[in-house]
mmCIF file of C-alpha atoms in Angstrom:
data_model
loop_
_atom_site.group_PDB
_atom_site.id
_atom_site.type_symbol
_atom_site.label_atom_id
_atom_site.label_comp_id
_atom_site.label_asym_id
_atom_site.label_seq_id
_atom_site.Cartn_x
_atom_site.Cartn_y
_atom_site.Cartn_z
ATOM 1 C CA UNK A 7 -94.201 64.120 -81.007
ATOM 2 C CA UNK A 8 -93.542 60.874 -79.327
ATOM 3 C CA UNK A 9 -90.132 59.377 -80.058
ATOM 4 C CA UNK A 10 -88.021 59.747 -76.957
ATOM 5 C CA UNK A 11 -90.705 61.298 -74.764
ATOM 6 C CA UNK A 12 -92.909 58.184 -74.625
ATOM 7 C CA UNK A 13 -92.155 54.730 -73.378
ATOM 8 C CA UNK A 14 -89.610 53.996 -70.747
ATOM 9 C CA UNK A 15 -86.907 56.449 -69.797
ATOM 10 C CA UNK A 16 -83.552 55.813 -71.477
ATOM 11 C CA UNK A 17 -80.885 54.605 -69.086
ATOM 12 C CA UNK A 18 -78.088 57.052 -68.368
ATOM 13 C CA UNK A 19 -75.379 54.717 -69.684
ATOM 14 C CA UNK A 20 -77.254 54.146 -72.930
ATOM 15 C CA UNK A 21 -77.934 57.865 -73.358
ATOM 16 C CA UNK A 22 -74.233 58.540 -72.889
ATOM 17 C CA UNK A 23 -73.454 55.984 -75.588
ATOM 18 C CA UNK A 24 -75.824 57.679 -78.070
ATOM 19 C CA UNK A 25 -74.345 61.108 -77.276
ATOM 20 C CA UNK A 26 -70.795 59.773 -77.667
ATOM 21 C CA UNK A 27 -71.597 58.187 -81.036
ATOM 22 C CA UNK A 28 -73.160 61.407 -82.332
ATOM 23 C CA UNK A 29 -70.236 63.485 -81.050
ATOM 24 C CA UNK A 30 -67.707 61.117 -82.588
ATOM 25 C CA UNK A 31 -69.189 61.676 -86.077
ATOM 26 C CA UNK A 32 -67.873 65.242 -85.834
ATOM 27 C CA UNK A 33 -64.659 64.563 -83.916
ATOM 28 C CA UNK A 34 -62.615 64.375 -87.110
ATOM 29 C CA UNK A 35 -59.213 64.329 -85.393
ATOM 30 C CA UNK A 36 -60.158 61.883 -82.639
ATOM 31 C CA UNK A 37 -59.151 64.229 -79.828
ATOM 32 C CA UNK A 38 -62.566 64.302 -78.070
ATOM 33 C CA UNK A 39 -63.184 67.829 -79.381
ATOM 34 C CA UNK A 40 -65.373 69.443 -82.036
ATOM 35 C CA UNK A 41 -65.600 72.898 -83.580
ATOM 36 C CA UNK A 42 -68.105 75.320 -82.041
ATOM 37 C CA UNK A 43 -70.143 75.530 -85.241
ATOM 38 C CA UNK A 44 -70.844 71.780 -85.098
ATOM 39 C CA UNK A 45 -72.541 71.846 -81.687
ATOM 40 C CA UNK A 46 -75.946 72.862 -83.078
ATOM 41 C CA UNK A 47 -75.848 70.119 -85.702
ATOM 42 C CA UNK A 48 -75.004 67.478 -83.104
ATOM 43 C CA UNK A 49 -77.720 68.721 -80.753
ATOM 44 C CA UNK A 50 -80.311 68.662 -83.540
ATOM 45 C CA UNK A 51 -79.248 65.173 -84.539
ATOM 46 C CA UNK A 52 -79.865 64.131 -80.921
ATOM 47 C CA UNK A 53 -83.344 65.706 -80.929
ATOM 48 C CA UNK A 54 -82.699 69.088 -79.319
ATOM 49 C CA UNK A 55 -83.393 72.173 -81.440
ATOM 50 C CA UNK A 56 -81.905 75.343 -79.927
ATOM 51 C CA UNK A 57 -82.032 78.596 -81.861
ATOM 52 C CA UNK A 58 -78.813 80.019 -83.254
ATOM 53 C CA UNK A 59 -79.077 82.784 -80.637
ATOM 54 C CA UNK A 60 -79.338 80.225 -77.822
ATOM 55 C CA UNK A 61 -76.299 78.439 -79.204
ATOM 56 C CA UNK A 62 -74.256 81.612 -79.556
ATOM 57 C CA UNK A 63 -75.360 83.402 -76.388
ATOM 58 C CA UNK A 64 -75.869 80.568 -73.901
ATOM 59 C CA UNK A 65 -74.812 77.065 -74.921
ATOM 60 C CA UNK A 66 -71.416 77.696 -76.570
ATOM 61 C CA UNK A 67 -70.205 80.050 -73.799
ATOM 62 C CA UNK A 68 -71.240 77.464 -71.185
ATOM 63 C CA UNK A 69 -69.357 74.741 -73.067
ATOM 64 C CA UNK A 70 -66.261 76.927 -73.372
ATOM 65 C CA UNK A 71 -66.376 77.923 -69.684
ATOM 66 C CA UNK A 72 -66.019 74.252 -68.808
ATOM 67 C CA UNK A 73 -62.523 74.136 -70.340
ATOM 68 C CA UNK A 74 -61.211 77.534 -71.524
ATOM 69 C CA UNK A 75 -57.792 76.147 -72.476
ATOM 70 C CA UNK A 76 -59.081 74.326 -75.584
ATOM 71 C CA UNK A 77 -58.575 77.142 -78.156
ATOM 72 C CA UNK A 78 -62.300 77.454 -78.791
ATOM 73 C CA UNK A 79 -62.867 73.732 -79.266
ATOM 74 C CA UNK A 80 -65.699 71.984 -77.438
ATOM 75 C CA UNK A 81 -64.712 68.930 -75.405
ATOM 76 C CA UNK A 82 -66.830 65.812 -75.256
ATOM 77 C CA UNK A 83 -66.980 65.998 -71.457
ATOM 78 C CA UNK A 84 -68.450 69.511 -71.529
ATOM 79 C CA UNK A 85 -70.843 68.623 -74.367
ATOM 80 C CA UNK A 86 -72.053 65.436 -72.692
ATOM 81 C CA UNK A 87 -72.828 67.258 -69.429
ATOM 82 C CA UNK A 88 -74.883 69.941 -71.198
ATOM 83 C CA UNK A 89 -76.557 67.480 -73.563
ATOM 84 C CA UNK A 90 -77.620 65.120 -70.767
ATOM 85 C CA UNK A 91 -79.101 68.045 -68.853
ATOM 86 C CA UNK A 92 -80.927 69.399 -71.916
ATOM 87 C CA UNK A 93 -82.284 65.959 -72.846
ATOM 88 C CA UNK A 94 -83.519 65.319 -69.303
ATOM 89 C CA UNK A 95 -85.021 68.817 -69.032
ATOM 90 C CA UNK A 96 -86.348 68.612 -72.606
ATOM 91 C CA UNK A 97 -84.944 72.114 -72.932
ATOM 92 C CA UNK A 98 -84.975 72.244 -76.720
ATOM 93 C CA UNK A 99 -87.434 69.494 -77.667
ATOM 94 C CA UNK A 100 -89.013 69.912 -81.110
ATOM 95 C CA UNK A 101 -92.327 71.729 -81.279
ATOM 96 C CA UNK A 102 -95.400 69.567 -81.757
ATOM 97 C CA UNK A 103 -97.322 69.627 -85.032
ATOM 98 C CA UNK A 104 -100.076 71.927 -83.718
ATOM 99 C CA UNK A 105 -97.512 74.557 -82.683
ATOM 100 C CA UNK A 106 -95.844 74.350 -86.093
ATOM 101 C CA UNK A 107 -99.173 74.593 -87.917
ATOM 102 C CA UNK A 108 -100.178 77.614 -85.817
ATOM 103 C CA UNK A 109 -96.939 79.339 -86.814
ATOM 104 C CA UNK A 110 -97.564 78.656 -90.500
ATOM 105 C CA UNK A 111 -101.153 79.880 -90.225
ATOM 106 C CA UNK A 112 -99.862 83.244 -88.988
ATOM 107 C CA UNK A 113 -98.070 83.539 -92.345
ATOM 108 C CA UNK A 114 -101.250 82.475 -94.186
ATOM 109 C CA UNK A 115 -103.947 84.900 -92.964
ATOM 110 C CA UNK A 116 -106.153 84.082 -95.979
ATOM 111 C CA UNK A 117 -106.204 80.398 -94.962
ATOM 112 C CA UNK A 118 -105.128 79.105 -98.390
ATOM 113 C CA UNK A 119 -103.170 76.180 -96.920
ATOM 114 C CA UNK A 120 -99.918 77.176 -98.541
ATOM 115 C CA UNK A 121 -97.210 79.798 -98.331
ATOM 116 C CA UNK A 122 -95.308 81.143 -101.307
ATOM 117 C CA UNK A 123 -91.730 79.893 -101.161
ATOM 118 C CA UNK A 124 -90.327 83.410 -101.733
ATOM 119 C CA UNK A 125 -92.270 84.662 -98.672
ATOM 120 C CA UNK A 126 -90.985 81.704 -96.654
ATOM 121 C CA UNK A 127 -87.443 82.501 -97.815
ATOM 122 C CA UNK A 128 -87.867 86.081 -96.614
ATOM 123 C CA UNK A 129 -89.168 85.008 -93.181
ATOM 124 C CA UNK A 130 -86.523 82.346 -92.641
ATOM 125 C CA UNK A 131 -83.689 84.660 -93.614
ATOM 126 C CA UNK A 132 -84.387 86.776 -90.550
ATOM 127 C CA UNK A 133 -86.132 84.330 -88.256
ATOM 128 C CA UNK A 134 -87.567 86.101 -85.244
ATOM 129 C CA UNK A 135 -86.356 89.405 -86.658
ATOM 130 C CA UNK A 136 -82.740 88.453 -85.906
ATOM 131 C CA UNK A 137 -80.438 87.772 -88.835
ATOM 132 C CA UNK A 138 -78.352 85.603 -86.479
ATOM 133 C CA UNK A 139 -81.279 83.176 -86.198
ATOM 134 C CA UNK A 140 -81.942 83.151 -89.924
ATOM 135 C CA UNK A 141 -81.205 80.220 -92.189
ATOM 136 C CA UNK A 142 -77.918 80.207 -94.054
ATOM 137 C CA UNK A 143 -78.190 79.879 -97.830
ATOM 138 C CA UNK A 144 -77.415 76.142 -97.877
ATOM 139 C CA UNK A 145 -79.952 75.513 -95.110
ATOM 140 C CA UNK A 146 -82.526 77.579 -97.006
ATOM 141 C CA UNK A 147 -81.986 75.588 -100.183
ATOM 142 C CA UNK A 148 -82.261 72.278 -98.305
ATOM 143 C CA UNK A 149 -85.393 73.441 -96.476
ATOM 144 C CA UNK A 150 -87.145 74.576 -99.656
ATOM 145 C CA UNK A 151 -86.242 71.354 -101.438
ATOM 146 C CA UNK A 152 -87.634 69.307 -98.543
ATOM 147 C CA UNK A 153 -90.724 71.475 -97.972
ATOM 148 C CA UNK A 154 -92.008 71.818 -101.521
ATOM 149 C CA UNK A 155 -94.605 69.368 -102.756
ATOM 150 C CA UNK A 156 -92.839 66.906 -105.043
ATOM 151 C CA UNK A 157 -96.117 65.825 -106.667
ATOM 152 C CA UNK A 158 -97.167 69.338 -107.654
ATOM 153 C CA UNK A 159 -96.018 71.020 -110.837
ATOM 154 C CA UNK A 160 -96.013 74.316 -108.924
ATOM 155 C CA UNK A 161 -92.837 74.418 -106.847
ATOM 156 C CA UNK A 162 -93.416 77.999 -105.707
ATOM 157 C CA UNK A 163 -95.820 76.946 -102.942
ATOM 158 C CA UNK A 164 -95.247 75.189 -99.648
ATOM 159 C CA UNK A 165 -98.344 73.299 -98.527
ATOM 160 C CA UNK A 166 -97.626 73.547 -94.859
ATOM 161 C CA UNK A 167 -99.975 70.858 -93.518
ATOM 162 C CA UNK A 168 -98.228 68.303 -95.742
ATOM 163 C CA UNK A 169 -94.828 69.710 -94.795
ATOM 164 C CA UNK A 170 -95.538 69.555 -91.044
ATOM 165 C CA UNK A 171 -96.872 65.993 -91.321
ATOM 166 C CA UNK A 172 -93.753 64.928 -93.235
ATOM 167 C CA UNK A 173 -91.388 66.769 -90.875
ATOM 168 C CA UNK A 174 -92.904 65.473 -87.650
ATOM 169 C CA UNK A 175 -93.029 61.910 -88.998
ATOM 170 C CA UNK A 176 -89.402 62.090 -90.134
ATOM 171 C CA UNK A 177 -88.191 63.539 -86.819
ATOM 172 C CA UNK A 178 -90.178 61.002 -84.828
ATOM 173 C CA UNK A 179 -88.829 58.143 -86.946
ATOM 174 C CA UNK A 180 -85.246 59.433 -86.596
ATOM 175 C CA UNK A 181 -85.496 59.827 -82.817
ATOM 176 C CA UNK A 182 -87.237 56.482 -82.423
ATOM 177 C CA UNK A 183 -84.424 54.787 -84.319
ATOM 178 C CA UNK A 184 -81.676 56.779 -82.585
ATOM 179 C CA UNK A 185 -82.901 56.115 -79.070
ATOM 180 C CA UNK A 186 -84.356 52.618 -79.493
ATOM 181 C CA UNK A 187 -81.290 51.096 -77.877
ATOM 182 C CA UNK A 188 -81.177 53.754 -75.167
ATOM 183 C CA UNK A 189 -84.557 52.810 -73.691
ATOM 184 C CA UNK A 190 -84.760 50.774 -70.553
ATOM 185 C CA UNK A 191 -86.020 47.235 -71.148
ATOM 186 C CA UNK A 192 -88.932 47.250 -68.710
ATOM 187 C CA UNK A 193 -91.910 48.607 -70.659
ATOM 188 C CA UNK A 194 -92.212 47.218 -74.155
ATOM 189 C CA UNK A 195 -91.910 50.669 -75.892
ATOM 190 C CA UNK A 196 -92.870 50.791 -79.561
#
């Protein structure tokens, strides 16, 4: 995926602005805090895709350690520090299309080019064998709606090459748009 990784490096001030804007979408009270369960959504919006286990076991505890007096709320200051580090380290960057296709091919040993949606549902419910990493029902419904071929009369199959192409293009377009203003002005990006 290109998006943020190519072109000039975003300036720190502009990155902070993008992080603040994303955080503020979820800061419903305006107190520079968000609920723990919103951290993953904000990170994914910003182009970092940690697993639910990473969120629960590593990221959230680190954010709470920064300010334990906040009754379980995550402060912007703590979030910004972790998010800047993760963006710079590319800690949870999205997988490239070849990695995604390889994962789908494991679930398609016959090489048919599709996976039955009920099989996909089963695998995503306990992703990595851990129920904690599995999709919640709303996420599952949204995934299946997005992944199924809209042009096919058969909605029980997910044609994964089409899905991966659509997903990677959509993520790249989102990140390109999100970070277009955060790029330095020296190297005529995209």
